Amino acid sequence: MRIAVPLFISAFLIPLMLQGQSASKALAVDGASYPETEYKRATAYTQNLYNGRIYYLYDPKAEEHQFYVERKWEKGSVYYDGQRFDSIPMLYDIVRDELVIRSLQGDYMLLQSERVKYFDLMGHHFDRMITGKTIGPSMQTGFYDLIYKGKTRTLVRRKKERQEKIIEKKIIPLFPQKDFYYIFQNGMYHQVRSKKSVLALFPEHSRELKKVLREQHIKYRKNREAAISTMVARYDELAI
């Protein structure tokens, strides 16, 4: 009987110890795979977004630049490849009409324009419009700033052109900007330049449209964008 007790205890404890070792090994394996699983789960949502080409920054030291408004990262939203992504650091190159984002590693990454439905940046909403489908045949496929989204939609095509000048034998890059305005009326987009061309689209309300600019102290030549959007909004109110 003195021998039977230790043998019984040993026979009982050894399986428990082996089970404990197996459980510890299982926990260790699960613990090791947990960070990888969570990483895959976290990046699955954005893997399509961060799958583009590297964007090579040109003229980085020039005083002027190729981007819309700022040459620094601004957080925005983009609808890309069927998904919406928010709080994404981005830049909009309006020389090449390309949307650039910052990768997880901090690189400049170029999104494929044909997979971008729209993006929002610095309070502006840009839609990708396609020649002959969403816009007329005379308009170029690309991103358009929707400055008025009422019934009489108004778009702006933001463009810069890279130019050069030589000062003291040094080449200085310049990036002058031009904005092209389009108003949707009678089933198609019309390009407008002068106040007269805007009023020509709404001849029956030209007096009221001139009046609203005077009331709001908006000079067409000094602030063409505000003038156009104000006139179009006023027209929609009158046309109800």
Coordinates of N, CA and C in Angstrom, one line a residue:
M1 N 0.8 -1.2 0.0 CA 0.0 0.0 0.0 C 0.9 1.3 0.0
R2 N 2.0 1.2 0.7 CA 2.9 2.4 0.7 C 3.4 2.7 -0.7
I3 N 3.6 1.7 -1.5 CA 4.1 1.9 -2.9 C 2.9 2.3 -3.8
A4 N 1.8 1.8 -3.6 CA 0.6 2.1 -4.5 C 0.2 3.5 -4.5
V5 N 0.3 4.3 -3.4 CA -0.1 5.7 -3.4 C 0.8 6.5 -4.3
P6 N 2.1 6.5 -4.2 CA 2.9 7.3 -5.1 C 2.7 7.0 -6.6
L7 N 2.6 5.6 -6.8 CA 2.4 5.2 -8.2 C 1.1 5.8 -8.7
F8 N 0.0 5.8 -7.9 CA -1.3 6.3 -8.3 C -1.2 7.8 -8.6
I9 N -0.5 8.5 -7.7 CA -0.4 10.0 -7.9 C 0.4 10.3 -9.2
S10 N 1.5 9.5 -9.4 CA 2.3 9.7 -10.6 C 1.4 9.4 -11.9
A11 N 0.7 8.3 -11.8 CA -0.1 8.0 -12.9 C -1.2 9.0 -13.2
F12 N -1.6 9.7 -12.2 CA -2.7 10.7 -12.3 C -2.1 12.1 -12.8
L13 N -0.9 12.4 -12.3 CA -0.3 13.8 -12.6 C 0.3 13.8 -14.0
I14 N 1.0 12.8 -14.4 CA 1.7 12.8 -15.7 C 0.8 13.2 -16.8
P15 N -0.4 12.6 -17.0 CA -1.3 13.0 -18.1 C -1.7 14.5 -18.0
L16 N -1.9 15.0 -16.7 CA -2.3 16.4 -16.6 C -1.2 17.3 -17.0
M17 N 0.1 16.9 -16.6 CA 1.2 17.7 -17.0 C 1.4 17.8 -18.5
L18 N 1.2 16.6 -19.1 CA 1.3 16.5 -20.6 C 0.2 17.4 -21.3
Q19 N -1.0 17.3 -20.7 CA -2.1 18.2 -21.2 C -1.8 19.6 -21.1
G20 N -1.2 20.0 -19.9 CA -0.8 21.4 -19.7 C 0.2 21.9 -20.6
Q21 N 1.2 21.0 -20.9 CA 2.3 21.4 -21.9 C 1.7 21.6 -23.3
S22 N 0.7 20.7 -23.7 CA 0.1 20.8 -25.0 C -0.7 22.1 -25.1
A23 N -1.4 22.4 -24.0 CA -2.2 23.6 -24.0 C -1.3 24.8 -24.1
S24 N -0.2 24.8 -23.4 CA 0.7 25.9 -23.4 C 1.3 26.1 -24.8
K25 N 1.6 25.0 -25.5 CA 2.1 25.1 -26.8 C 1.1 25.7 -27.8
A26 N -0.2 25.2 -27.6 CA -1.3 25.7 -28.4 C -1.5 27.2 -28.2
L27 N -1.4 27.6 -26.9 CA -1.6 29.1 -26.7 C -0.4 29.9 -27.3
A28 N 0.8 29.3 -27.2 CA 1.9 30.0 -27.8 C 1.8 30.2 -29.3
V29 N 1.3 29.1 -30.0 CA 1.1 29.2 -31.4 C 0.0 30.2 -31.7
D30 N -1.1 30.1 -31.0 CA -2.2 31.1 -31.2 C -1.7 32.5 -31.0
G31 N -0.9 32.7 -29.9 CA -0.5 34.0 -29.6 C 0.5 34.6 -30.7
A32 N 1.3 33.7 -31.3 CA 2.2 34.1 -32.3 C 1.4 34.5 -33.6
S33 N 0.3 33.8 -33.9 CA -0.4 34.0 -35.1 C -1.4 35.2 -34.9
Y34 N -1.7 35.5 -33.7 CA -2.7 36.6 -33.5 C -2.4 37.9 -34.1
P35 N -1.1 38.4 -33.9 CA -0.8 39.7 -34.5 C -0.9 39.7 -36.0
E36 N -0.5 38.5 -36.6 CA -0.6 38.4 -38.1 C -2.0 38.4 -38.6
T37 N -2.9 37.7 -37.8 CA -4.3 37.6 -38.2 C -4.9 39.0 -38.1
E38 N -4.6 39.7 -37.0 CA -5.2 41.1 -36.9 C -4.6 42.0 -37.9
Y39 N -3.4 41.9 -38.3 CA -2.8 42.7 -39.4 C -3.5 42.5 -40.7
K40 N -3.7 41.2 -41.0 CA -4.4 40.9 -42.3 C -5.8 41.4 -42.3
R41 N -6.4 41.3 -41.1 CA -7.8 41.8 -41.0 C -7.9 43.3 -41.2
A42 N -6.9 44.0 -40.6 CA -6.9 45.4 -40.6 C -6.5 46.0 -42.0
T43 N -5.6 45.2 -42.7 CA -5.2 45.7 -44.0 C -6.0 45.2 -45.2
A44 N -6.9 44.2 -44.9 CA -7.7 43.7 -46.0 C -8.6 44.8 -46.6
Y45 N -9.0 45.7 -45.7 CA -9.9 46.8 -46.1 C -9.2 47.8 -47.1
T46 N -7.9 48.0 -46.9 CA -7.2 49.0 -47.6 C -6.2 48.4 -48.7
Q47 N -6.2 47.1 -48.8 CA -5.2 46.5 -49.7 C -5.4 46.9 -51.2
N48 N -6.6 47.1 -51.6 CA -6.8 47.6 -53.0 C -6.3 49.0 -53.2
L49 N -6.5 49.8 -52.1 CA -6.1 51.2 -52.2 C -4.6 51.4 -52.3
Y50 N -3.9 50.6 -51.5 CA -2.4 50.8 -51.5 C -1.7 49.8 -52.4
N51 N -2.3 49.7 -53.6 CA -1.7 48.7 -54.6 C -1.4 49.4 -55.9
G52 N -1.1 50.7 -55.8 CA -0.8 51.5 -57.0 C 0.7 51.6 -57.3
R53 N 1.0 52.5 -58.2 CA 2.4 52.7 -58.6 C 3.0 53.9 -57.8
I54 N 4.3 53.9 -57.7 CA 5.0 55.0 -57.1 C 4.8 56.3 -57.9
Y55 N 4.5 57.4 -57.2 CA 4.5 58.7 -57.9 C 5.8 59.4 -57.6
Y56 N 6.4 59.7 -58.7 CA 7.7 60.4 -58.6 C 7.5 61.9 -58.6
L57 N 7.8 62.5 -57.5 CA 7.6 63.9 -57.3 C 8.6 64.7 -58.2
Y58 N 8.1 65.6 -59.0 CA 8.9 66.4 -59.9 C 8.9 67.8 -59.4
D59 N 10.1 68.5 -59.7 CA 10.3 69.9 -59.3 C 10.0 70.1 -57.8
P60 N 10.5 69.3 -56.9 CA 10.2 69.4 -55.5 C 10.7 70.7 -54.8
K61 N 11.7 71.3 -55.4 CA 12.3 72.5 -54.8 C 11.8 73.8 -55.4
A62 N 11.0 73.7 -56.4 CA 10.5 74.9 -57.1 C 9.5 75.6 -56.2
E63 N 9.5 76.9 -56.4 CA 8.7 77.8 -55.5 C 7.2 77.5 -55.8
E64 N 6.9 77.4 -57.1 CA 5.5 77.0 -57.5 C 5.4 75.5 -57.6
H65 N 4.2 75.0 -57.7 CA 4.1 73.5 -57.7 C 2.9 73.1 -58.6
Q66 N 2.8 71.8 -58.8 CA 1.8 71.2 -59.7 C 0.5 70.8 -59.0
F67 N 0.3 71.0 -57.7 CA -0.8 70.5 -57.0 C -1.9 71.5 -56.8
Y68 N -3.1 71.0 -56.5 CA -4.3 71.8 -56.3 C -4.1 72.5 -54.9
V69 N -4.0 73.8 -54.8 CA -4.0 74.6 -53.6 C -2.7 74.4 -52.9
E70 N -2.4 73.3 -52.3 CA -1.3 73.1 -51.4 C -0.3 72.0 -51.9
R71 N 1.0 72.2 -51.5 CA 2.0 71.1 -51.8 C 2.2 70.4 -50.5
K72 N 1.2 70.0 -49.8 CA 1.4 69.3 -48.5 C 0.2 68.3 -48.4
W73 N 0.4 67.3 -47.7 CA -0.6 66.3 -47.5 C -1.9 66.9 -46.8
E74 N -3.0 66.6 -47.4 CA -4.3 67.0 -46.8 C -5.2 65.7 -46.7
K75 N -5.8 65.5 -45.6 CA -6.7 64.3 -45.5 C -8.0 64.5 -46.2
G76 N -8.4 63.5 -46.9 CA -9.6 63.6 -47.7 C -10.2 62.2 -47.8
S77 N -11.3 62.1 -48.6 CA -12.0 60.8 -48.8 C -11.9 60.5 -50.3
V78 N -11.9 59.2 -50.6 CA -11.9 58.8 -52.0 C -12.7 57.5 -52.1
Y79 N -13.5 57.5 -53.2 CA -14.2 56.3 -53.6 C -13.4 55.6 -54.7
Y80 N -12.8 54.4 -54.3 CA -11.9 53.8 -55.1 C -12.2 52.3 -55.3
D81 N -12.3 51.8 -56.5 CA -12.5 50.4 -56.7 C -13.7 49.9 -56.0
G82 N -14.8 50.7 -55.9 CA -16.0 50.2 -55.3 C -16.1 50.4 -53.8
Q83 N -15.1 51.0 -53.2 CA -15.0 51.3 -51.7 C -14.7 52.7 -51.4
R84 N -15.3 53.2 -50.3 CA -15.0 54.6 -49.8 C -14.0 54.5 -48.7
F85 N -12.9 55.3 -48.8 CA -11.9 55.4 -47.8 C -11.8 56.8 -47.3
D86 N -11.8 57.0 -46.0 CA -11.8 58.3 -45.4 C -10.5 58.6 -44.7
S87 N -10.2 59.9 -44.4 CA -9.0 60.3 -43.7 C -7.7 59.8 -44.4
I88 N -7.7 59.9 -45.7 CA -6.5 59.5 -46.5 C -5.7 60.7 -46.8
P89 N -4.4 60.7 -46.5 CA -3.5 61.8 -46.9 C -3.4 61.8 -48.4
M90 N -3.7 63.0 -49.0 CA -3.7 63.0 -50.5 C -3.2 64.3 -51.1
L91 N -2.9 64.3 -52.3 CA -2.5 65.5 -53.1 C -3.2 65.3 -54.5
Y92 N -3.5 66.4 -55.1 CA -4.1 66.3 -56.5 C -3.3 67.0 -57.4
D93 N -2.6 66.3 -58.3 CA -1.7 66.9 -59.3 C -2.6 67.3 -60.5
I94 N -2.8 68.6 -60.7 CA -3.7 69.1 -61.7 C -2.9 69.5 -63.0
V95 N -1.6 69.2 -63.1 CA -0.9 69.2 -64.3 C -1.3 67.9 -65.1
R96 N -1.1 66.8 -64.4 CA -1.3 65.5 -65.0 C -2.7 64.9 -64.7
D97 N -3.5 65.6 -63.9 CA -4.8 65.2 -63.5 C -4.8 63.8 -62.8
E98 N -3.9 63.7 -61.8 CA -3.7 62.5 -61.1 C -3.9 62.7 -59.6
L99 N -4.5 61.7 -58.9 CA -4.7 61.7 -57.5 C -3.6 60.9 -56.8
V100 N -2.9 61.5 -55.9 CA -1.7 60.9 -55.2 C -2.1 60.7 -53.7
I101 N -1.8 59.6 -53.2 CA -2.0 59.3 -51.7 C -0.7 59.0 -51.1
R102 N -0.6 59.0 -49.8 CA 0.6 58.6 -49.0 C 0.4 57.2 -48.6
S103 N 1.3 56.3 -48.9 CA 1.3 54.9 -48.6 C 1.5 54.7 -47.1
L104 N 1.3 53.5 -46.6 CA 1.5 53.2 -45.2 C 3.0 53.3 -44.8
Q105 N 3.9 53.3 -45.8 CA 5.3 53.5 -45.6 C 5.7 54.9 -45.8
G106 N 4.8 55.8 -46.1 CA 5.1 57.2 -46.3 C 5.5 57.6 -47.7
D107 N 5.4 56.7 -48.7 CA 5.7 57.0 -50.1 C 4.6 57.7 -50.8
Y108 N 5.0 58.4 -51.9 CA 3.9 58.9 -52.8 C 3.4 57.8 -53.7
M109 N 2.1 57.6 -53.6 CA 1.5 56.5 -54.4 C 0.4 57.1 -55.3
L110 N 0.5 56.6 -56.6 CA -0.5 57.1 -57.6 C -1.6 56.1 -57.7
L111 N -2.9 56.7 -57.6 CA -4.1 55.9 -57.8 C -4.4 55.8 -59.3
Q112 N -5.0 54.7 -59.7 CA -5.4 54.6 -61.1 C -6.7 55.4 -61.3
S113 N -6.6 56.4 -62.2 CA -7.7 57.3 -62.3 C -9.0 56.6 -62.7
E114 N -9.0 55.6 -63.6 CA -10.2 55.0 -64.0 C -10.9 54.2 -62.9
R115 N -10.2 54.0 -61.8 CA -10.8 53.3 -60.7 C -11.3 54.2 -59.6
V116 N -11.1 55.5 -59.8 CA -11.6 56.5 -58.9 C -12.9 57.1 -59.3
K117 N -13.9 56.9 -58.5 CA -15.3 57.4 -58.9 C -15.4 58.9 -58.5
Y118 N -14.9 59.2 -57.3 CA -14.9 60.6 -56.8 C -13.9 60.7 -55.7
F119 N -13.6 62.0 -55.3 CA -12.8 62.2 -54.1 C -13.2 63.6 -53.5
D120 N -13.0 63.7 -52.2 CA -13.3 65.0 -51.5 C -12.0 65.5 -50.9
L121 N -11.6 66.7 -51.2 CA -10.4 67.3 -50.8 C -10.5 68.8 -50.5
M122 N -10.2 69.2 -49.3 CA -10.2 70.6 -48.9 C -11.5 71.3 -49.1
G123 N -12.6 70.6 -48.8 CA -13.9 71.1 -49.0 C -14.5 71.1 -50.4
H124 N -13.8 70.5 -51.3 CA -14.2 70.4 -52.7 C -14.5 68.9 -53.1
H125 N -15.5 68.7 -53.9 CA -15.9 67.4 -54.3 C -15.6 67.2 -55.8
F126 N -14.7 66.3 -56.1 CA -14.3 66.0 -57.5 C -14.9 64.7 -58.0
D127 N -15.6 64.8 -59.1 CA -16.1 63.6 -59.8 C -15.3 63.3 -61.0
R128 N -15.2 62.0 -61.3 CA -14.5 61.6 -62.6 C -15.6 61.5 -63.6
M129 N -15.4 62.4 -64.7 CA -16.4 62.5 -65.7 C -15.8 61.9 -67.0
I130 N -16.6 61.2 -67.8 CA -16.2 60.5 -69.0 C -16.8 61.1 -70.3
T131 N -15.9 61.4 -71.2 CA -16.3 62.1 -72.4 C -17.4 61.2 -73.2
G132 N -18.5 61.9 -73.6 CA -19.5 61.2 -74.3 C -20.5 60.4 -73.5
K133 N -20.2 60.3 -72.1 CA -21.1 59.6 -71.2 C -21.7 60.5 -70.2
T134 N -20.9 61.0 -69.3 CA -21.4 61.9 -68.3 C -21.1 63.4 -68.6
I135 N -20.3 63.6 -69.7 CA -20.1 64.9 -70.2 C -20.1 64.9 -71.7
G136 N -20.1 66.1 -72.3 CA -20.2 66.2 -73.7 C -18.9 65.8 -74.4
P137 N -19.0 65.6 -75.8 CA -17.9 65.1 -76.5 C -16.7 66.1 -76.6
S138 N -17.0 67.4 -76.4 CA -16.0 68.4 -76.4 C -15.2 68.5 -75.1
M139 N -15.7 67.9 -74.1 CA -15.1 67.9 -72.8 C -14.1 66.7 -72.5
Q140 N -13.0 67.0 -71.9 CA -12.0 65.9 -71.7 C -12.3 65.1 -70.5
T141 N -12.1 63.7 -70.6 CA -12.3 62.8 -69.5 C -11.3 63.2 -68.4
G142 N -11.8 63.2 -67.1 CA -11.0 63.5 -66.0 C -11.8 64.0 -64.8
F143 N -11.1 64.6 -63.9 CA -11.7 65.0 -62.6 C -12.3 66.4 -62.7
Y144 N -13.5 66.6 -62.3 CA -14.1 67.9 -62.3 C -14.6 68.3 -60.9
D145 N -14.4 69.5 -60.6 CA -14.8 70.0 -59.3 C -16.3 70.5 -59.3
L146 N -17.1 69.8 -58.5 CA -18.5 70.1 -58.5 C -18.8 71.3 -57.6
I147 N -18.9 72.5 -58.1 CA -19.0 73.7 -57.2 C -20.4 74.0 -56.9
Y148 N -21.4 73.5 -57.7 CA -22.8 73.7 -57.4 C -23.5 72.4 -57.8
K149 N -24.2 71.7 -56.9 CA -24.8 70.4 -57.2 C -26.3 70.5 -57.2
G150 N -26.9 71.6 -57.4 CA -28.3 71.7 -57.6 C -28.8 71.2 -59.0
K151 N -30.0 71.6 -59.4 CA -30.5 71.1 -60.6 C -29.6 71.5 -61.8
T152 N -29.1 72.8 -61.7 CA -28.3 73.3 -62.8 C -26.8 73.1 -62.3
R153 N -26.3 71.9 -62.5 CA -25.0 71.5 -62.0 C -23.9 72.4 -62.6
T154 N -22.9 72.7 -61.8 CA -21.8 73.5 -62.4 C -20.5 72.9 -62.0
L155 N -19.7 72.7 -63.0 CA -18.4 72.0 -62.9 C -17.2 72.9 -63.2
V156 N -16.1 72.6 -62.6 CA -14.8 73.4 -62.9 C -13.8 72.3 -63.2
R157 N -13.1 72.5 -64.3 CA -11.9 71.8 -64.6 C -10.7 72.6 -64.2
R158 N -10.0 72.1 -63.2 CA -8.8 72.7 -62.7 C -7.5 72.2 -63.4
K159 N -6.8 73.2 -64.0 CA -5.6 72.8 -64.8 C -4.5 73.7 -64.5
K160 N -3.3 73.1 -64.4 CA -2.0 73.8 -64.4 C -1.2 73.3 -65.6
E161 N -0.3 74.2 -66.1 CA 0.6 73.9 -67.1 C 2.0 74.2 -66.7
R162 N 2.9 73.2 -66.9 CA 4.3 73.4 -66.5 C 5.0 74.2 -67.6
Q163 N 5.5 75.3 -67.1 CA 6.3 76.2 -68.0 C 7.7 76.4 -67.4
E164 N 8.6 77.0 -68.2 CA 9.9 77.3 -67.7 C 10.3 78.7 -68.1
K165 N 11.1 79.3 -67.2 CA 11.8 80.6 -67.6 C 13.2 80.5 -67.1
I166 N 14.1 81.2 -67.7 CA 15.5 81.2 -67.3 C 15.9 82.5 -66.7
I167 N 16.4 82.4 -65.5 CA 16.8 83.6 -64.7 C 18.3 83.3 -64.3
E168 N 19.2 84.1 -64.7 CA 20.6 84.0 -64.4 C 21.1 82.6 -64.7
K169 N 20.8 82.1 -65.9 CA 21.2 80.8 -66.4 C 20.6 79.6 -65.6
K170 N 19.6 79.9 -64.8 CA 18.9 78.8 -64.1 C 17.5 78.7 -64.6
I171 N 17.1 77.4 -64.7 CA 15.7 77.1 -65.2 C 14.8 77.1 -64.0
I172 N 13.8 77.9 -64.1 CA 12.8 78.1 -63.0 C 11.4 77.5 -63.5
P173 N 10.9 76.4 -62.9 CA 9.6 75.9 -63.3 C 8.5 76.8 -62.8
L174 N 7.5 77.0 -63.6 CA 6.3 77.8 -63.3 C 5.1 76.9 -63.5
F175 N 4.1 77.1 -62.7 CA 2.8 76.3 -62.9 C 1.6 77.3 -62.8
P176 N 1.4 78.0 -63.9 CA 0.2 78.9 -63.9 C -1.1 78.0 -64.0
Q177 N -2.1 78.5 -63.3 CA -3.4 77.7 -63.2 C -4.5 78.4 -64.1
K178 N -5.3 77.6 -64.7 CA -6.5 78.0 -65.4 C -7.6 77.2 -65.0
D179 N -8.8 77.8 -64.8 CA -10.0 77.1 -64.4 C -11.0 77.2 -65.6
F180 N -11.7 76.1 -65.9 CA -12.6 76.1 -67.0 C -14.0 75.7 -66.4
Y181 N -15.0 76.6 -66.7 CA -16.3 76.4 -66.0 C -17.4 75.9 -67.0
Y182 N -18.2 75.0 -66.5 CA -19.2 74.4 -67.3 C -20.6 74.3 -66.5
I183 N -21.6 74.8 -67.2 CA -23.0 74.8 -66.6 C -23.9 73.9 -67.3
F184 N -24.6 73.1 -66.6 CA -25.6 72.1 -67.2 C -26.9 72.8 -67.4
Q185 N -27.3 72.9 -68.7 CA -28.5 73.5 -69.1 C -29.0 72.9 -70.4
N186 N -30.3 72.7 -70.4 CA -31.0 72.1 -71.6 C -30.3 70.7 -72.0
G187 N -30.0 69.9 -71.0 CA -29.6 68.6 -71.2 C -28.1 68.4 -71.6
M188 N -27.3 69.5 -71.5 CA -25.9 69.4 -71.8 C -25.1 70.4 -71.1
Y189 N -23.8 70.2 -71.0 CA -22.9 71.2 -70.4 C -22.4 72.2 -71.3
H190 N -22.4 73.5 -70.9 CA -22.0 74.6 -71.7 C -20.8 75.3 -71.0
Q191 N -19.7 75.5 -71.7 CA -18.6 76.2 -71.2 C -18.9 77.7 -71.1
V192 N -18.6 78.3 -70.0 CA -18.8 79.8 -69.8 C -17.5 80.4 -69.4
R193 N -17.3 81.7 -69.9 CA -16.1 82.4 -69.6 C -16.5 83.8 -68.9
S194 N -17.3 84.5 -69.7 CA -17.6 85.9 -69.2 C -19.0 85.9 -68.5
K195 N -19.3 87.0 -67.8 CA -20.7 87.1 -67.3 C -21.7 87.1 -68.3
K196 N -21.4 87.6 -69.5 CA -22.3 87.7 -70.6 C -22.7 86.3 -71.1
S197 N -21.7 85.4 -71.1 CA -22.0 84.0 -71.5 C -22.8 83.2 -70.5
V198 N -22.7 83.6 -69.2 CA -23.6 82.9 -68.2 C -25.0 83.4 -68.4
L199 N -25.2 84.7 -68.5 CA -26.5 85.3 -68.7 C -27.2 84.8 -70.0
A200 N -26.4 84.5 -71.0 CA -27.0 84.0 -72.2 C -27.7 82.7 -72.1
L201 N -27.3 81.9 -71.1 CA -28.0 80.7 -70.8 C -29.3 80.8 -70.1
F202 N -29.5 82.0 -69.5 CA -30.7 82.2 -68.7 C -31.3 83.6 -69.1
P203 N -31.6 83.8 -70.4 CA -32.0 85.2 -70.8 C -33.3 85.7 -70.1
E204 N -34.2 84.8 -69.7 CA -35.4 85.2 -69.1 C -35.2 85.8 -67.7
H205 N -34.1 85.5 -67.1 CA -33.8 85.9 -65.7 C -32.5 86.7 -65.6
S206 N -32.1 87.3 -66.7 CA -30.8 88.0 -66.6 C -30.8 89.2 -65.7
R207 N -32.0 89.9 -65.6 CA -32.1 91.0 -64.7 C -31.9 90.6 -63.2
E208 N -32.6 89.5 -62.8 CA -32.5 89.0 -61.5 C -31.1 88.5 -61.1
L209 N -30.4 87.9 -62.1 CA -29.1 87.4 -61.9 C -28.1 88.5 -61.7
K210 N -28.2 89.6 -62.4 CA -27.4 90.7 -62.2 C -27.6 91.4 -60.8
K211 N -28.9 91.4 -60.5 CA -29.3 92.0 -59.2 C -28.7 91.2 -58.0
V212 N -28.7 89.9 -58.1 CA -28.2 89.1 -56.9 C -26.7 89.3 -56.7
L213 N -25.9 89.6 -57.8 CA -24.5 89.9 -57.7 C -24.3 91.2 -57.0
R214 N -25.1 92.2 -57.4 CA -25.0 93.5 -56.8 C -25.4 93.4 -55.3
E215 N -26.4 92.7 -54.9 CA -26.8 92.6 -53.5 C -25.8 91.9 -52.7
Q216 N -25.1 91.0 -53.2 CA -24.0 90.3 -52.5 C -22.6 90.8 -52.7
H217 N -22.6 91.9 -53.4 CA -21.3 92.7 -53.7 C -20.2 91.7 -54.3
I218 N -20.6 91.0 -55.3 CA -19.7 90.1 -55.9 C -19.4 90.6 -57.3
K219 N -18.1 90.8 -57.5 CA -17.6 91.3 -58.8 C -17.2 90.1 -59.7
Y220 N -17.8 89.9 -60.8 CA -17.5 88.8 -61.7 C -16.0 88.6 -62.0
R221 N -15.4 89.7 -62.4 CA -14.0 89.6 -62.8 C -13.0 89.2 -61.6
K222 N -13.4 89.7 -60.4 CA -12.6 89.5 -59.2 C -12.8 88.1 -58.6
N223 N -14.0 87.6 -58.7 CA -14.4 86.3 -58.1 C -15.3 85.6 -59.0
R224 N -14.8 85.1 -60.1 CA -15.6 84.4 -61.1 C -16.4 83.2 -60.6
E225 N -15.7 82.4 -59.7 CA -16.3 81.2 -59.2 C -17.5 81.5 -58.3
A226 N -17.3 82.4 -57.4 CA -18.5 82.8 -56.5 C -19.6 83.4 -57.3
A227 N -19.3 84.2 -58.3 CA -20.3 84.8 -59.2 C -21.1 83.8 -59.9
I228 N -20.4 82.8 -60.5 CA -21.1 81.8 -61.3 C -22.0 81.0 -60.5
S229 N -21.5 80.4 -59.3 CA -22.3 79.6 -58.5 C -23.5 80.3 -57.9
T230 N -23.3 81.6 -57.6 CA -24.4 82.5 -57.0 C -25.5 82.7 -58.0
M231 N -25.1 83.0 -59.3 CA -26.0 83.2 -60.3 C -26.8 81.9 -60.6
V232 N -26.1 80.8 -60.7 CA -26.8 79.5 -61.0 C -27.8 79.1 -59.9
A233 N -27.3 79.3 -58.6 CA -28.2 79.0 -57.5 C -29.5 79.9 -57.5
R234 N -29.3 81.1 -57.9 CA -30.4 82.1 -58.0 C -31.4 81.6 -59.1
Y235 N -30.8 81.2 -60.2 CA -31.6 80.7 -61.3 C -32.5 79.6 -60.9
D236 N -31.9 78.6 -60.2 CA -32.7 77.4 -59.7 C -33.8 77.8 -58.8
E237 N -33.6 78.9 -58.0 CA -34.7 79.4 -57.2 C -35.8 80.0 -58.0
L238 N -35.5 80.7 -59.0 CA -36.5 81.4 -59.9 C -37.2 80.4 -60.8
A239 N -36.5 79.3 -61.1 CA -37.1 78.3 -62.1 C -38.0 77.3 -61.5
I240 N -38.1 77.3 -60.2 CA -39.0 76.4 -59.5 C -40.5 76.6 -59.9

